[in-house]
Amino acid sequence: MTRMARRSIGGVVIALLLAALVVPMLAHWQAPIPSTMTPRAAFETQREAVWVEGEGRVKRLLPDDDEGSRHQRFILALGDGQTLLMAHNIDLAPRLDELAQGDEMRFRGEYVWNAQGGVVHWTHRDPRGERPGGWLEWRGRRYR
């Protein structure tokens, strides 16, 4: 075997060893925590699947959505006049019992644009641990 052939084989062996080490590490790699936008910026740019954080006041309580995963729903009015439909998954996170019109809260969740101001969901932990998830803060408690 020539010296050149031995070098080529050695390079292939090293590449295979590195791949054997790196591939399992990638299987456990998690994406970095996604950056957040303001709800206003997400609305104005008609974004979908972006994380938003903000605060507002409950404008209206809506009936729960019981189809599929159950969601507690309410309209949140932000300080700049924008409104959001909040869809809080109560199969994965605690319900906000006694939530009332006028209550203030902070939130983090995934935003989906619509002409009425948008929807925020994923206000809970990720049961698979693949995303950082979101939360609602109300009356001094964080619900996730």
PDB file of C-alpha atoms in Angstrom:
ATOM      1  CA  MET A   1       0.000   0.000   0.000  1.00  0.00           C
ATOM      2  CA  THR A   2       1.378   3.361  -0.935  1.00  0.00           C
ATOM      3  CA  ARG A   3       1.963   6.156   1.514  1.00  0.00           C
ATOM      4  CA  MET A   4      -0.799   8.215  -0.152  1.00  0.00           C
ATOM      5  CA  ALA A   5      -3.350   5.390   0.215  1.00  0.00           C
ATOM      6  CA  ARG A   6      -2.491   5.004   3.945  1.00  0.00           C
ATOM      7  CA  ARG A   7      -3.025   8.756   4.453  1.00  0.00           C
ATOM      8  CA  SER A   8      -6.417   8.604   2.715  1.00  0.00           C
ATOM      9  CA  ILE A   9      -7.511   5.648   4.818  1.00  0.00           C
ATOM     10  CA  GLY A  10      -6.281   7.390   7.967  1.00  0.00           C
ATOM     11  CA  GLY A  11      -8.293  10.508   7.089  1.00  0.00           C
ATOM     12  CA  VAL A  12     -11.436   8.452   6.535  1.00  0.00           C
ATOM     13  CA  VAL A  13     -10.957   6.661   9.873  1.00  0.00           C
ATOM     14  CA  ILE A  14     -10.534   9.976  11.700  1.00  0.00           C
ATOM     15  CA  ALA A  15     -13.628  11.401   9.991  1.00  0.00           C
ATOM     16  CA  LEU A  16     -15.664   8.339  10.990  1.00  0.00           C
ATOM     17  CA  LEU A  17     -14.474   8.555  14.609  1.00  0.00           C
ATOM     18  CA  LEU A  18     -15.378  12.237  14.790  1.00  0.00           C
ATOM     19  CA  ALA A  19     -18.810  11.535  13.305  1.00  0.00           C
ATOM     20  CA  ALA A  20     -19.351   8.768  15.874  1.00  0.00           C
ATOM     21  CA  LEU A  21     -18.663  11.305  18.625  1.00  0.00           C
ATOM     22  CA  VAL A  22     -20.556  14.282  17.211  1.00  0.00           C
ATOM     23  CA  VAL A  23     -23.779  12.662  15.954  1.00  0.00           C
ATOM     24  CA  PRO A  24     -24.920  11.414  19.396  1.00  0.00           C
ATOM     25  CA  MET A  25     -24.219  14.865  20.850  1.00  0.00           C
ATOM     26  CA  LEU A  26     -26.432  16.458  18.196  1.00  0.00           C
ATOM     27  CA  ALA A  27     -29.291  14.147  19.161  1.00  0.00           C
ATOM     28  CA  HIS A  28     -29.360  15.779  22.617  1.00  0.00           C
ATOM     29  CA  TRP A  29     -28.750  19.316  21.407  1.00  0.00           C
ATOM     30  CA  GLN A  30     -31.521  21.788  22.083  1.00  0.00           C
ATOM     31  CA  ALA A  31     -32.086  24.949  20.119  1.00  0.00           C
ATOM     32  CA  PRO A  32     -31.177  28.104  21.997  1.00  0.00           C
ATOM     33  CA  ILE A  33     -33.983  29.912  23.756  1.00  0.00           C
ATOM     34  CA  PRO A  34     -35.715  31.836  21.010  1.00  0.00           C
ATOM     35  CA  SER A  35     -35.552  35.583  21.199  1.00  0.00           C
ATOM     36  CA  THR A  36     -38.754  37.411  21.910  1.00  0.00           C
ATOM     37  CA  MET A  37     -40.519  40.259  20.177  1.00  0.00           C
ATOM     38  CA  THR A  38     -43.046  42.676  21.512  1.00  0.00           C
ATOM     39  CA  PRO A  39     -46.618  41.783  20.602  1.00  0.00           C
ATOM     40  CA  ARG A  40     -46.880  45.102  18.716  1.00  0.00           C
ATOM     41  CA  ALA A  41     -43.827  44.307  16.550  1.00  0.00           C
ATOM     42  CA  ALA A  42     -45.162  40.805  15.848  1.00  0.00           C
ATOM     43  CA  PHE A  43     -48.548  42.248  14.864  1.00  0.00           C
ATOM     44  CA  GLU A  44     -47.166  44.986  12.623  1.00  0.00           C
ATOM     45  CA  THR A  45     -44.931  42.539  10.756  1.00  0.00           C
ATOM     46  CA  GLN A  46     -47.678  39.882  10.612  1.00  0.00           C
ATOM     47  CA  ARG A  47     -45.437  37.273  12.180  1.00  0.00           C
ATOM     48  CA  GLU A  48     -46.285  33.723  13.083  1.00  0.00           C
ATOM     49  CA  ALA A  49     -44.557  31.311  15.417  1.00  0.00           C
ATOM     50  CA  VAL A  50     -42.529  33.977  17.209  1.00  0.00           C
ATOM     51  CA  TRP A  51     -42.188  34.288  20.966  1.00  0.00           C
ATOM     52  CA  VAL A  52     -43.656  37.385  22.552  1.00  0.00           C
ATOM     53  CA  GLU A  53     -43.646  38.767  26.068  1.00  0.00           C
ATOM     54  CA  GLY A  54     -45.769  41.505  27.479  1.00  0.00           C
ATOM     55  CA  GLU A  55     -48.389  42.532  29.965  1.00  0.00           C
ATOM     56  CA  GLY A  56     -51.977  43.587  29.831  1.00  0.00           C
ATOM     57  CA  ARG A  57     -55.385  43.636  31.425  1.00  0.00           C
ATOM     58  CA  VAL A  58     -58.127  41.041  30.931  1.00  0.00           C
ATOM     59  CA  LYS A  59     -60.721  42.664  28.694  1.00  0.00           C
ATOM     60  CA  ARG A  60     -63.104  39.744  28.236  1.00  0.00           C
ATOM     61  CA  LEU A  61     -63.438  36.138  29.393  1.00  0.00           C
ATOM     62  CA  LEU A  62     -64.399  33.590  26.745  1.00  0.00           C
ATOM     63  CA  PRO A  63     -65.704  30.034  27.059  1.00  0.00           C
ATOM     64  CA  ASP A  64     -63.058  27.323  27.206  1.00  0.00           C
ATOM     65  CA  ASP A  65     -62.145  25.632  23.961  1.00  0.00           C
ATOM     66  CA  ASP A  66     -62.813  21.954  24.714  1.00  0.00           C
ATOM     67  CA  GLU A  67     -62.035  20.510  21.275  1.00  0.00           C
ATOM     68  CA  GLY A  68     -58.769  18.567  21.343  1.00  0.00           C
ATOM     69  CA  SER A  69     -56.492  19.960  24.020  1.00  0.00           C
ATOM     70  CA  ARG A  70     -58.543  22.132  26.354  1.00  0.00           C
ATOM     71  CA  HIS A  71     -57.691  25.852  26.434  1.00  0.00           C
ATOM     72  CA  GLN A  72     -58.773  28.605  28.793  1.00  0.00           C
ATOM     73  CA  ARG A  73     -59.430  31.607  26.549  1.00  0.00           C
ATOM     74  CA  PHE A  74     -59.639  35.312  27.210  1.00  0.00           C
ATOM     75  CA  ILE A  75     -58.927  38.629  25.512  1.00  0.00           C
ATOM     76  CA  LEU A  76     -56.043  40.622  26.917  1.00  0.00           C
ATOM     77  CA  ALA A  77     -55.798  44.372  26.209  1.00  0.00           C
ATOM     78  CA  LEU A  78     -52.255  45.746  26.100  1.00  0.00           C
ATOM     79  CA  GLY A  79     -51.281  49.247  27.124  1.00  0.00           C
ATOM     80  CA  ASP A  80     -50.893  50.363  23.494  1.00  0.00           C
ATOM     81  CA  GLY A  81     -54.459  49.326  22.614  1.00  0.00           C
ATOM     82  CA  GLN A  82     -53.617  46.045  20.915  1.00  0.00           C
ATOM     83  CA  THR A  83     -55.708  43.049  21.959  1.00  0.00           C
ATOM     84  CA  LEU A  84     -54.629  39.414  22.054  1.00  0.00           C
ATOM     85  CA  LEU A  85     -56.591  36.221  22.240  1.00  0.00           C
ATOM     86  CA  MET A  86     -54.856  34.202  24.945  1.00  0.00           C
ATOM     87  CA  ALA A  87     -55.205  30.419  24.551  1.00  0.00           C
ATOM     88  CA  HIS A  88     -53.824  28.804  27.725  1.00  0.00           C
ATOM     89  CA  ASN A  89     -53.618  25.001  27.544  1.00  0.00           C
ATOM     90  CA  ILE A  90     -55.255  23.688  30.727  1.00  0.00           C
ATOM     91  CA  ASP A  91     -54.389  20.086  29.943  1.00  0.00           C
ATOM     92  CA  LEU A  92     -50.706  21.000  30.405  1.00  0.00           C
ATOM     93  CA  ALA A  93     -50.830  23.933  32.835  1.00  0.00           C
ATOM     94  CA  PRO A  94     -53.036  24.960  35.753  1.00  0.00           C
ATOM     95  CA  ARG A  95     -56.216  26.896  35.044  1.00  0.00           C
ATOM     96  CA  LEU A  96     -56.338  30.478  36.300  1.00  0.00           C
ATOM     97  CA  ASP A  97     -59.293  30.003  38.627  1.00  0.00           C
ATOM     98  CA  GLU A  98     -61.214  33.166  39.452  1.00  0.00           C
ATOM     99  CA  LEU A  99     -59.651  35.081  36.561  1.00  0.00           C
ATOM    100  CA  ALA A 100     -61.756  38.213  36.151  1.00  0.00           C
ATOM    101  CA  GLN A 101     -62.219  41.098  33.769  1.00  0.00           C
ATOM    102  CA  GLY A 102     -59.788  43.877  34.713  1.00  0.00           C
ATOM    103  CA  ASP A 103     -57.121  41.546  36.151  1.00  0.00           C
ATOM    104  CA  GLU A 104     -53.556  42.379  35.159  1.00  0.00           C
ATOM    105  CA  MET A 105     -51.044  39.780  34.028  1.00  0.00           C
ATOM    106  CA  ARG A 106     -47.697  39.255  32.349  1.00  0.00           C
ATOM    107  CA  PHE A 107     -47.173  36.583  29.717  1.00  0.00           C
ATOM    108  CA  ARG A 108     -44.750  34.776  27.464  1.00  0.00           C
ATOM    109  CA  GLY A 109     -45.947  32.597  24.607  1.00  0.00           C
ATOM    110  CA  GLU A 110     -45.895  31.889  20.927  1.00  0.00           C
ATOM    111  CA  TYR A 111     -47.640  34.488  18.763  1.00  0.00           C
ATOM    112  CA  VAL A 112     -49.748  33.850  15.660  1.00  0.00           C
ATOM    113  CA  TRP A 113     -50.880  36.874  13.662  1.00  0.00           C
ATOM    114  CA  ASN A 114     -54.499  37.695  12.851  1.00  0.00           C
ATOM    115  CA  ALA A 115     -56.189  40.981  11.945  1.00  0.00           C
ATOM    116  CA  GLN A 116     -57.786  41.309  15.409  1.00  0.00           C
ATOM    117  CA  GLY A 117     -54.387  41.560  17.134  1.00  0.00           C
ATOM    118  CA  GLY A 118     -53.145  37.992  17.254  1.00  0.00           C
ATOM    119  CA  VAL A 119     -53.304  34.820  19.290  1.00  0.00           C
ATOM    120  CA  VAL A 120     -50.837  33.804  21.982  1.00  0.00           C
ATOM    121  CA  HIS A 121     -50.542  30.130  22.825  1.00  0.00           C
ATOM    122  CA  TRP A 122     -47.783  27.914  24.294  1.00  0.00           C
ATOM    123  CA  THR A 123     -48.229  29.718  27.622  1.00  0.00           C
ATOM    124  CA  HIS A 124     -47.092  26.514  29.331  1.00  0.00           C
ATOM    125  CA  ARG A 125     -44.067  24.269  29.683  1.00  0.00           C
ATOM    126  CA  ASP A 126     -43.121  21.991  26.802  1.00  0.00           C
ATOM    127  CA  PRO A 127     -44.024  18.435  27.834  1.00  0.00           C
ATOM    128  CA  ARG A 128     -41.280  17.082  25.536  1.00  0.00           C
ATOM    129  CA  GLY A 129     -38.649  19.489  26.822  1.00  0.00           C
ATOM    130  CA  GLU A 130     -37.774  20.614  23.293  1.00  0.00           C
ATOM    131  CA  ARG A 131     -38.739  24.288  23.743  1.00  0.00           C
ATOM    132  CA  PRO A 132     -38.419  26.618  26.681  1.00  0.00           C
ATOM    133  CA  GLY A 133     -42.179  27.123  26.705  1.00  0.00           C
ATOM    134  CA  GLY A 134     -44.118  30.070  28.026  1.00  0.00           C
ATOM    135  CA  TRP A 135     -46.038  31.214  31.100  1.00  0.00           C
ATOM    136  CA  LEU A 136     -48.698  33.470  32.526  1.00  0.00           C
ATOM    137  CA  GLU A 137     -48.015  35.525  35.676  1.00  0.00           C
ATOM    138  CA  TRP A 138     -51.151  36.441  37.571  1.00  0.00           C
ATOM    139  CA  ARG A 139     -51.678  37.422  41.205  1.00  0.00           C
ATOM    140  CA  GLY A 140     -48.025  36.825  42.020  1.00  0.00           C
ATOM    141  CA  ARG A 141     -47.907  33.269  40.661  1.00  0.00           C
ATOM    142  CA  ARG A 142     -46.405  31.914  37.457  1.00  0.00           C
ATOM    143  CA  TYR A 143     -48.563  29.380  35.618  1.00  0.00           C
ATOM    144  CA  ARG A 144     -46.753  27.044  33.232  1.00  0.00           C
TER     145      ARG A 144
END
